[in-house]
Coordinates of C-alpha atoms in Angstrom, one line a residue:
Chain A
M1 CA -51.1 27.3 45.4
G2 CA -51.0 29.7 42.6
R3 CA -48.0 31.6 43.6
N4 CA -44.9 30.5 42.8
I5 CA -46.0 28.1 39.8
L6 CA -43.4 26.7 37.4
S7 CA -43.7 24.8 34.1
V8 CA -42.5 21.3 33.9
T9 CA -39.5 22.6 31.6
Q10 CA -38.8 25.2 34.1
V11 CA -38.8 21.7 37.1
S12 CA -36.5 19.8 34.7
E13 CA -34.3 22.5 34.2
Y14 CA -33.6 23.6 38.0
L15 CA -32.6 19.6 38.6
R16 CA -30.6 19.8 36.1
S17 CA -28.5 23.1 36.6
L18 CA -28.2 20.6 40.2
F19 CA -27.1 17.9 39.5
E20 CA -24.7 19.1 36.9
D21 CA -23.2 22.0 39.6
D22 CA -23.0 18.5 42.3
A23 CA -19.2 17.6 42.2
L24 CA -20.1 13.9 42.8
L25 CA -22.3 13.4 40.3
R26 CA -20.2 14.6 37.8
A27 CA -17.4 12.2 38.2
V28 CA -18.2 9.1 39.9
F29 CA -18.0 5.4 40.1
V30 CA -21.0 3.2 40.6
R31 CA -20.5 -1.0 40.9
G32 CA -23.7 -2.7 39.6
E33 CA -24.9 -5.8 37.7
V34 CA -25.6 -5.6 34.1
S35 CA -29.3 -5.9 32.9
N36 CA -31.1 -5.1 29.4
F37 CA -27.9 -4.4 28.3
K38 CA -29.1 -3.2 24.1
T39 CA -27.3 -1.7 21.6
Y40 CA -29.0 0.4 18.8
P41 CA -27.8 0.1 15.1
S42 CA -26.2 3.6 16.1
G43 CA -24.0 2.0 17.6
H44 CA -24.9 3.9 21.7
S45 CA -26.0 1.3 24.2
Y46 CA -28.2 1.3 26.7
F47 CA -28.7 -1.3 30.0
T48 CA -29.5 -0.8 33.9
L49 CA -27.0 -1.2 37.2
K50 CA -28.6 -2.7 39.3
D51 CA -27.8 -3.7 43.4
A52 CA -30.4 -5.7 45.9
G53 CA -31.6 -3.0 46.2
A54 CA -32.1 0.3 43.2
S55 CA -31.3 0.5 39.4
L56 CA -29.7 2.8 37.3
R57 CA -30.2 3.7 33.8
C58 CA -26.7 3.9 31.7
V59 CA -26.2 4.7 28.3
L60 CA -22.7 4.1 26.5
F61 CA -22.2 5.9 23.6
R62 CA -20.3 4.4 20.7
R63 CA -17.5 6.0 20.6
E64 CA -16.8 4.9 24.3
A65 CA -18.0 1.4 23.4
A66 CA -15.0 1.6 21.0
G67 CA -12.7 2.0 23.2
L68 CA -13.6 -1.1 25.8
R69 CA -11.7 -3.7 26.5
F70 CA -14.2 -6.9 27.1
R71 CA -18.0 -7.4 26.4
P72 CA -20.8 -6.2 28.5
E73 CA -23.8 -8.8 29.6
N74 CA -26.5 -9.3 31.3
G75 CA -25.7 -10.1 34.9
M76 CA -22.2 -9.1 34.8
K77 CA -20.7 -7.6 37.7
I78 CA -19.1 -4.2 36.9
I79 CA -17.8 -0.6 37.3
A80 CA -19.8 2.3 35.4
F81 CA -17.2 5.3 35.4
G82 CA -19.5 8.0 34.4
R83 CA -21.7 11.8 35.2
V84 CA -25.1 11.5 36.4
A85 CA -27.0 13.7 34.6
V86 CA -30.9 14.8 33.9
Y87 CA -32.6 13.6 30.2
P88 CA -35.7 16.3 30.6
R89 CA -37.6 14.7 28.1
D90 CA -38.3 11.6 29.3
G91 CA -37.8 12.5 33.6
Q92 CA -35.4 10.5 33.9
Y93 CA -31.4 11.5 35.0
Q94 CA -29.3 8.2 34.1
L95 CA -26.0 7.7 34.3
Y96 CA -23.8 8.8 30.7
C97 CA -20.9 5.5 31.0
A98 CA -16.8 7.1 30.3
E99 CA -15.4 3.5 31.6
L100 CA -16.5 0.0 32.0
A101 CA -14.8 -2.9 34.1
P102 CA -15.6 -5.7 34.6
D103 CA -16.0 -6.1 38.8
G104 CA -12.6 -7.3 40.5
L105 CA -10.8 -6.1 37.6
G106 CA -10.8 -2.7 38.3
A107 CA -7.6 -2.9 40.1
L108 CA -5.5 -4.9 37.0
Y109 CA -6.8 -2.6 34.0
A110 CA -5.4 0.6 36.3
A111 CA -2.2 -1.1 37.1
F112 CA -2.0 -2.2 32.9
E113 CA -3.1 0.9 31.9
K114 CA -0.3 3.2 34.3
L115 CA 2.2 0.7 32.7
K116 CA 1.3 1.1 29.2
A117 CA 1.3 4.5 29.6
K118 CA 4.9 5.1 31.5
L119 CA 6.3 2.1 28.4
E120 CA 4.5 4.0 25.8
A121 CA 6.8 7.5 27.4
E122 CA 9.7 5.9 28.0
G123 CA 10.0 5.1 24.5
L124 CA 9.6 0.7 24.6
F125 CA 6.6 0.6 22.0
D126 CA 8.6 2.8 19.3
E127 CA 8.5 1.8 15.9
A128 CA 11.7 3.0 15.5
H129 CA 13.0 -0.2 18.0
K130 CA 11.1 -2.9 16.2
K131 CA 13.8 -5.1 15.0
P132 CA 12.5 -6.6 11.1
L133 CA 12.2 -10.4 11.3
P134 CA 14.2 -12.4 9.2
R135 CA 12.9 -13.6 6.0
Y136 CA 13.8 -17.5 6.2
P137 CA 14.7 -17.8 9.8
E138 CA 16.9 -21.5 10.7
K139 CA 15.7 -21.5 13.9
I140 CA 13.3 -20.5 16.2
A141 CA 13.3 -20.3 20.3
L142 CA 9.4 -20.6 21.4
I143 CA 9.3 -19.4 25.1
T144 CA 6.1 -20.9 26.2
S145 CA 4.3 -23.8 28.7
G146 CA 6.0 -27.1 27.4
A147 CA 2.6 -28.9 27.8
G148 CA -0.9 -26.9 26.0
A149 CA -2.7 -27.0 23.1
A150 CA -0.2 -23.1 22.5
V151 CA 3.0 -25.1 21.6
R152 CA 1.2 -28.0 19.6
D153 CA -0.5 -25.8 17.4
M154 CA 2.8 -23.9 16.6
L155 CA 5.1 -26.9 16.0
R156 CA 2.2 -28.2 13.9
I157 CA 2.1 -25.0 11.8
L158 CA 5.8 -24.0 11.9
G159 CA 6.4 -28.7 10.8
A160 CA 3.6 -27.9 8.0
R161 CA 5.0 -24.1 6.8
W162 CA 8.6 -24.0 7.3
P163 CA 9.7 -27.4 9.0
A164 CA 13.7 -26.2 7.8
A165 CA 13.5 -23.8 10.5
E166 CA 14.9 -26.1 14.2
I167 CA 12.7 -25.5 16.9
V168 CA 14.1 -25.2 20.4
L169 CA 12.3 -25.0 23.6
L170 CA 12.3 -22.7 26.4
P171 CA 9.4 -23.9 28.5
V172 CA 8.3 -21.8 30.9
R173 CA 5.0 -21.3 33.4
V174 CA 3.3 -18.7 31.8
Q175 CA 0.8 -17.8 34.8
G176 CA 1.0 -17.6 38.5
K177 CA 3.4 -15.4 40.2
E178 CA 6.4 -16.8 38.7
A179 CA 5.5 -16.6 35.5
P180 CA 7.3 -13.0 34.8
G181 CA 10.2 -14.2 35.9
E182 CA 10.9 -16.8 34.3
I183 CA 9.2 -15.3 31.0
A184 CA 11.9 -12.7 31.5
A185 CA 14.9 -15.2 32.1
A186 CA 14.2 -17.5 29.6
L187 CA 13.7 -14.4 26.9
R188 CA 17.5 -12.8 29.0
Y189 CA 19.0 -16.4 28.0
A190 CA 18.1 -17.4 24.7
G191 CA 18.8 -13.2 23.7
E192 CA 22.5 -13.4 25.4
N193 CA 23.6 -17.1 24.0
R194 CA 21.8 -16.2 20.3
V195 CA 20.1 -20.0 20.7
A196 CA 17.4 -19.1 17.5
D197 CA 17.0 -15.9 15.0
L198 CA 13.7 -15.4 16.3
I199 CA 11.9 -16.3 19.4
I200 CA 7.9 -16.5 19.5
T201 CA 6.9 -16.1 23.4
G202 CA 3.1 -16.4 24.4
R203 CA 0.7 -18.9 25.9
G204 CA -3.3 -20.1 24.4
G205 CA -6.4 -17.7 25.8
G206 CA -7.5 -17.2 28.9
S207 CA -9.1 -14.6 31.3
M208 CA -7.6 -11.1 32.1
E209 CA -5.8 -12.7 35.4
D210 CA -4.2 -15.7 33.1
L211 CA -3.2 -13.6 30.5
W212 CA -1.2 -11.1 32.9
A213 CA 2.3 -12.3 33.2
F214 CA 3.1 -10.5 29.5
N215 CA 1.5 -7.4 31.1
E216 CA 4.3 -7.4 33.7
E217 CA 7.2 -4.9 33.7
V218 CA 9.4 -7.8 33.8
V219 CA 8.8 -9.2 30.6
A220 CA 8.4 -5.7 28.7
R221 CA 11.9 -5.3 29.6
A222 CA 12.9 -8.3 29.1
I223 CA 11.8 -8.3 25.5
Y224 CA 12.5 -5.3 24.6
D225 CA 16.1 -5.3 25.2
C226 CA 16.1 -8.8 23.4
P227 CA 18.9 -8.5 20.8
V228 CA 17.0 -10.8 18.6
P229 CA 13.3 -10.7 17.0
V230 CA 10.6 -11.2 19.5
I231 CA 6.7 -11.7 18.8
S232 CA 4.3 -12.1 21.2
A233 CA 1.9 -14.2 20.7
V234 CA -1.2 -14.3 23.7
G235 CA -4.6 -15.3 24.3
H236 CA -7.2 -14.7 21.6
E237 CA -7.2 -12.4 18.9
P238 CA -8.7 -8.7 20.8
D239 CA -7.0 -9.9 24.2
V240 CA -4.5 -7.2 24.1
T241 CA -1.0 -7.2 26.3
I242 CA 2.0 -4.7 27.0
A243 CA 3.8 -7.7 25.4
D244 CA 2.1 -6.9 22.0
F245 CA 3.5 -3.1 21.9
V246 CA 7.2 -4.2 23.3
A247 CA 6.6 -6.9 20.8
D248 CA 8.8 -7.0 17.7
L249 CA 5.8 -8.0 15.9
R250 CA 2.1 -8.8 18.0
A251 CA 0.7 -11.9 16.3
A252 CA -3.5 -12.5 17.3
T253 CA -3.0 -15.8 18.6
P254 CA 0.0 -18.2 19.1
S255 CA -0.9 -20.6 15.9
N256 CA -1.1 -16.9 13.9
G257 CA 2.6 -15.9 15.7
A258 CA 3.5 -19.8 14.0
E259 CA 2.4 -18.1 10.6
L260 CA 3.8 -15.1 11.2
A261 CA 7.0 -16.1 11.8
V262 CA 8.1 -18.0 8.9
P263 CA 7.1 -18.3 5.0
D264 CA 5.2 -21.2 3.9
R265 CA 7.9 -24.0 1.9
R266 CA 5.3 -24.3 -0.8
E267 CA 4.8 -21.3 -2.1
V268 CA 8.9 -20.6 -2.0
L269 CA 9.4 -23.8 -3.7
R270 CA 6.7 -22.4 -6.1
Q271 CA 9.3 -18.3 -6.8
V272 CA 12.5 -20.9 -7.3
S273 CA 10.6 -22.9 -9.6
Q274 CA 9.4 -19.1 -12.0
Y275 CA 12.7 -18.3 -11.1
R276 CA 14.0 -20.9 -13.2
A277 CA 11.1 -21.3 -15.8
R278 CA 12.3 -17.2 -16.6
M279 CA 16.5 -18.1 -16.2
E280 CA 15.7 -20.7 -19.3
R281 CA 13.1 -18.8 -20.9
A282 CA 16.0 -15.8 -20.6
V283 CA 19.2 -18.0 -22.0
R284 CA 17.2 -19.6 -24.6
T285 CA 16.2 -16.1 -26.1
R286 CA 19.2 -15.1 -25.8
L287 CA 21.0 -18.0 -27.4
S288 CA 18.3 -17.8 -30.4
D289 CA 19.1 -14.2 -31.1
E290 CA 22.6 -14.6 -31.0
R291 CA 22.5 -17.5 -33.4
R292 CA 20.0 -15.6 -36.0
A293 CA 22.5 -12.5 -35.9
L294 CA 25.8 -15.4 -36.5
L295 CA 23.2 -16.5 -39.4
Q296 CA 23.2 -12.9 -40.8
A297 CA 26.8 -12.3 -40.5
K298 CA 27.7 -16.1 -42.4
R299 CA 25.4 -15.4 -45.1
A300 CA 26.2 -11.9 -45.6
L301 CA 30.6 -13.4 -45.5
R302 CA 30.2 -16.3 -47.8
S303 CA 28.8 -13.9 -50.7
P304 CA 29.8 -10.1 -50.4
E305 CA 28.9 -9.9 -53.8
A306 CA 25.2 -11.1 -53.2
Y307 CA 25.2 -9.0 -50.4
L308 CA 26.4 -5.7 -51.6
N309 CA 23.5 -6.4 -54.7
E310 CA 21.0 -6.6 -52.8
R311 CA 21.9 -3.7 -50.6
K312 CA 21.8 -2.4 -54.0
M313 CA 18.9 -3.2 -55.2
Q314 CA 17.0 -1.7 -52.1
L315 CA 19.0 1.3 -53.1
D316 CA 17.5 1.5 -56.2
G317 CA 14.5 1.4 -55.0
C318 CA 14.4 3.6 -52.8
V319 CA 16.1 6.4 -55.4
R320 CA 12.4 5.1 -57.4
R321 CA 10.3 5.7 -54.9
L322 CA 12.0 9.2 -54.2
S323 CA 11.9 10.8 -57.2
A324 CA 8.2 9.3 -58.4
S325 CA 6.9 11.2 -55.1
L326 CA 8.9 14.4 -56.7
Q327 CA 7.5 14.1 -59.6
L328 CA 4.1 14.2 -58.2
A329 CA 4.5 17.3 -56.3
L330 CA 5.8 18.8 -59.0
R331 CA 2.6 18.2 -61.4
E332 CA 0.0 19.6 -58.3
E333 CA 2.4 22.8 -58.2
R334 CA 2.1 23.1 -62.0
R335 CA -1.9 22.7 -62.0
R336 CA -2.3 25.1 -59.1
L337 CA -0.6 27.4 -60.9
A338 CA -2.4 27.1 -64.3
G339 CA -5.7 27.8 -62.2
A340 CA -4.2 31.3 -60.5
A341 CA -2.9 32.6 -64.0
G342 CA -7.0 32.2 -65.4
K343 CA -8.0 34.6 -62.3
L344 CA -5.6 37.1 -63.1
D345 CA -6.7 37.0 -66.7
A346 CA -10.5 37.8 -65.8
M347 CA -9.2 40.7 -63.8
S348 CA -7.4 42.2 -66.6
P349 CA -8.7 46.1 -67.8
L350 CA -7.3 44.9 -71.4
K351 CA -10.1 42.4 -71.7
V352 CA -12.4 45.4 -70.4
L353 CA -11.9 47.2 -73.6
G354 CA -12.0 44.2 -76.0
R355 CA -16.1 44.7 -75.0
G356 CA -15.7 48.4 -76.6
Y357 CA -14.9 50.1 -73.7
A358 CA -12.9 52.7 -73.5
I359 CA -10.5 55.1 -70.9
A360 CA -10.5 58.2 -70.5
T361 CA -7.3 59.9 -68.4
R362 CA -6.1 63.9 -67.9
G363 CA -2.5 63.2 -67.6
E364 CA -2.3 60.1 -65.4
A365 CA -5.3 60.4 -63.8
V366 CA -8.4 58.4 -65.1
L367 CA -11.8 60.3 -65.5
R368 CA -14.7 59.3 -63.8
D369 CA -17.1 62.3 -63.4
A370 CA -17.7 65.0 -66.2
E371 CA -17.6 67.7 -64.0
T372 CA -13.9 67.6 -63.2
V373 CA -13.3 68.2 -67.0
R374 CA -13.2 71.3 -68.3
A375 CA -14.3 72.8 -72.2
G376 CA -11.0 73.2 -74.4
E377 CA -9.2 70.8 -71.8
R378 CA -6.5 68.1 -73.2
I379 CA -8.2 64.1 -72.5
R380 CA -6.1 60.9 -73.8
V381 CA -8.9 58.1 -74.6
R382 CA -6.6 54.9 -74.9
L383 CA -9.0 52.2 -77.1
L384 CA -8.1 48.2 -77.1
S385 CA -5.8 49.5 -79.5
G386 CA -4.4 52.6 -79.9
A387 CA -5.3 55.9 -78.1
L388 CA -6.5 60.0 -79.0
G389 CA -5.5 62.9 -78.4
C390 CA -8.4 65.0 -78.2
T391 CA -9.9 68.1 -76.6
V392 CA -12.8 68.8 -75.4
D393 CA -15.8 70.5 -76.9
Q394 CA -18.7 70.4 -74.2
V395 CA -19.1 69.3 -70.5
E396 CA -22.2 67.0 -69.9
K397 CA -23.5 67.3 -66.6
E398 CA -26.0 64.4 -65.4
T399 CA -29.4 66.0 -64.7
Chain B
M1 CA 23.1 -13.8 14.2
A2 CA 19.4 -11.3 13.9
T3 CA 20.8 -9.2 11.7
K4 CA 23.6 -12.0 9.7
K5 CA 21.4 -13.4 6.4
T6 CA 21.1 -17.0 6.3
D7 CA 22.3 -19.2 3.6
F8 CA 18.8 -19.6 2.1
E9 CA 18.9 -16.2 2.4
A10 CA 21.6 -15.4 0.0
S11 CA 20.9 -17.5 -2.2
M12 CA 17.2 -16.5 -2.9
K13 CA 18.4 -13.2 -3.1
R14 CA 21.3 -14.1 -5.1
L15 CA 18.7 -15.9 -7.4
E16 CA 16.9 -13.2 -8.4
E17 CA 19.6 -11.1 -8.9
I18 CA 20.6 -14.0 -11.2
V19 CA 17.4 -13.7 -13.2
S20 CA 16.6 -10.0 -13.5
K21 CA 20.3 -9.9 -15.1
L22 CA 19.7 -12.8 -17.4
E23 CA 15.8 -11.0 -17.9
S24 CA 18.3 -7.5 -18.2
G25 CA 20.6 -9.2 -21.8
E26 CA 23.1 -6.4 -20.7
A27 CA 25.5 -9.9 -19.7
T28 CA 27.8 -10.7 -22.3
L29 CA 26.5 -14.6 -23.8
E30 CA 29.4 -15.7 -22.3
E31 CA 28.9 -14.3 -18.6
S32 CA 25.1 -15.6 -19.3
M33 CA 25.8 -18.6 -19.9
K34 CA 27.6 -18.4 -16.6
L35 CA 25.0 -17.2 -14.6
F36 CA 22.9 -19.6 -16.3
E37 CA 25.3 -21.8 -14.9
E38 CA 25.2 -20.5 -11.2
G39 CA 21.4 -20.1 -10.7
S40 CA 20.9 -23.4 -11.9
A41 CA 22.7 -24.6 -8.9
L42 CA 21.3 -22.0 -7.0
A43 CA 17.8 -23.6 -7.6
R44 CA 18.4 -26.8 -6.9
G45 CA 20.1 -25.7 -3.4
C46 CA 17.5 -24.3 -2.7
A47 CA 14.3 -26.7 -3.0
A48 CA 16.5 -29.7 -1.4
Y49 CA 17.2 -27.4 1.4
L50 CA 13.2 -27.6 1.4
D51 CA 12.2 -30.7 0.6
K52 CA 14.2 -32.5 2.8
A53 CA 14.0 -30.3 5.2
E54 CA 12.2 -31.5 8.5
Q55 CA 11.2 -30.1 11.2
R56 CA 13.1 -30.9 15.0
V57 CA 12.6 -29.9 17.9
M58 CA 15.2 -29.2 20.8
K59 CA 14.2 -28.6 24.3
L60 CA 16.5 -26.3 26.1
G61 CA 16.7 -26.1 30.2
L62 CA 18.0 -22.5 31.3
D63 CA 21.0 -24.1 32.7
G64 CA 22.0 -24.8 28.7
E65 CA 20.8 -28.5 28.8
E66 CA 19.7 -29.7 25.4
T67 CA 17.4 -32.7 25.2
S68 CA 15.5 -33.6 21.6
L69 CA 11.7 -33.9 21.4
E70 CA 10.2 -36.0 19.2
E71 CA 10.5 -34.8 15.6
N72 CA 7.2 -33.7 14.0

């Protein structure tokens, strides 16, 4: 004791670096059962993975949780992928999960991701390849199971919304080994023979294995190659299949697929009667405009003299108003001129002379200072009336 | 078939055209009356198509054999 004492932090740091340098702990798959699963308002989730002999604390941050395609629940067997690291504050180690998958489905998930990446790279999901759906389909092909709730729901909704569309049902198996081949064959048949102008393919909800046919490459390629637009309508809202990515339109469920396929008859009927009302209004307005124009023309024709007189009176009125306004402007100008003349008069030098002042000049210059004048010089003094020629006797300086 | 417009769609489109032409007042009176007649006939036709429609369901085997299912 005493020779090599470390602080708690130092020990933690040491362990942390050991964990970080370990290749296995940096990227590990762990199989176990979920317990104490809890999601906090921050969006981060914490849980424990257990098996018969041990437990492991796990963290699933919000960003990773958002990418999950299932909801982890207590008791569920899962495979978690992530890194095991030390959390120094609590003196704990835990698994920081990057991905979770239900145990047993791991292989399916991997196959799904692999096929998705491959087809995406090939351009099978490109928006540019997606075909527009007909606005008012006349014939709709359903490629789904002939029995079950999905086909019943679709027929009911299509019948209620747009009974004008004829339905062609191509019954296929939608799960099991035969399903992908049957679905693909039906898609090819419907496309080649143009049995419809729109296709809906799908099935009702189920487990990931149940829906698997719609994740098969043959189905994806048959949808992509189909010259008729295809809606995929598989499972429930959160289920996503490869068929959804390739299809021209993805529906959340079979019912939703039927709703997206056709407009609502009542809305279209409303639209038609609106068109009708607008046409009638436009024509009625047009007719009454024409009638008014006609009446006017008729009046002018019946009595051209009265028409001309009326026009002449209008003209006279205009002239009268014009000259009245001109006179008003003229009066105003005159008033302004008189005001200006009065101001000018007050400034006149004659007015000053009238009060008894005189102006002395020598030559042209007006005299203001006695000192500029010498005795004997001739100056001129201007009075109000007349002027005096003077000789200066004496200059008196100002004291 | 996927690209060809259906008759109903063509009728709706023509009806829409006629409405905006009439509202713009560009057409002569005589043209307007003709358009109105054409539009009224289209509207009648479209409404009748929707009113009378009853769903027909056929079952189609891949051998091309058709069977009629019960009408909904």
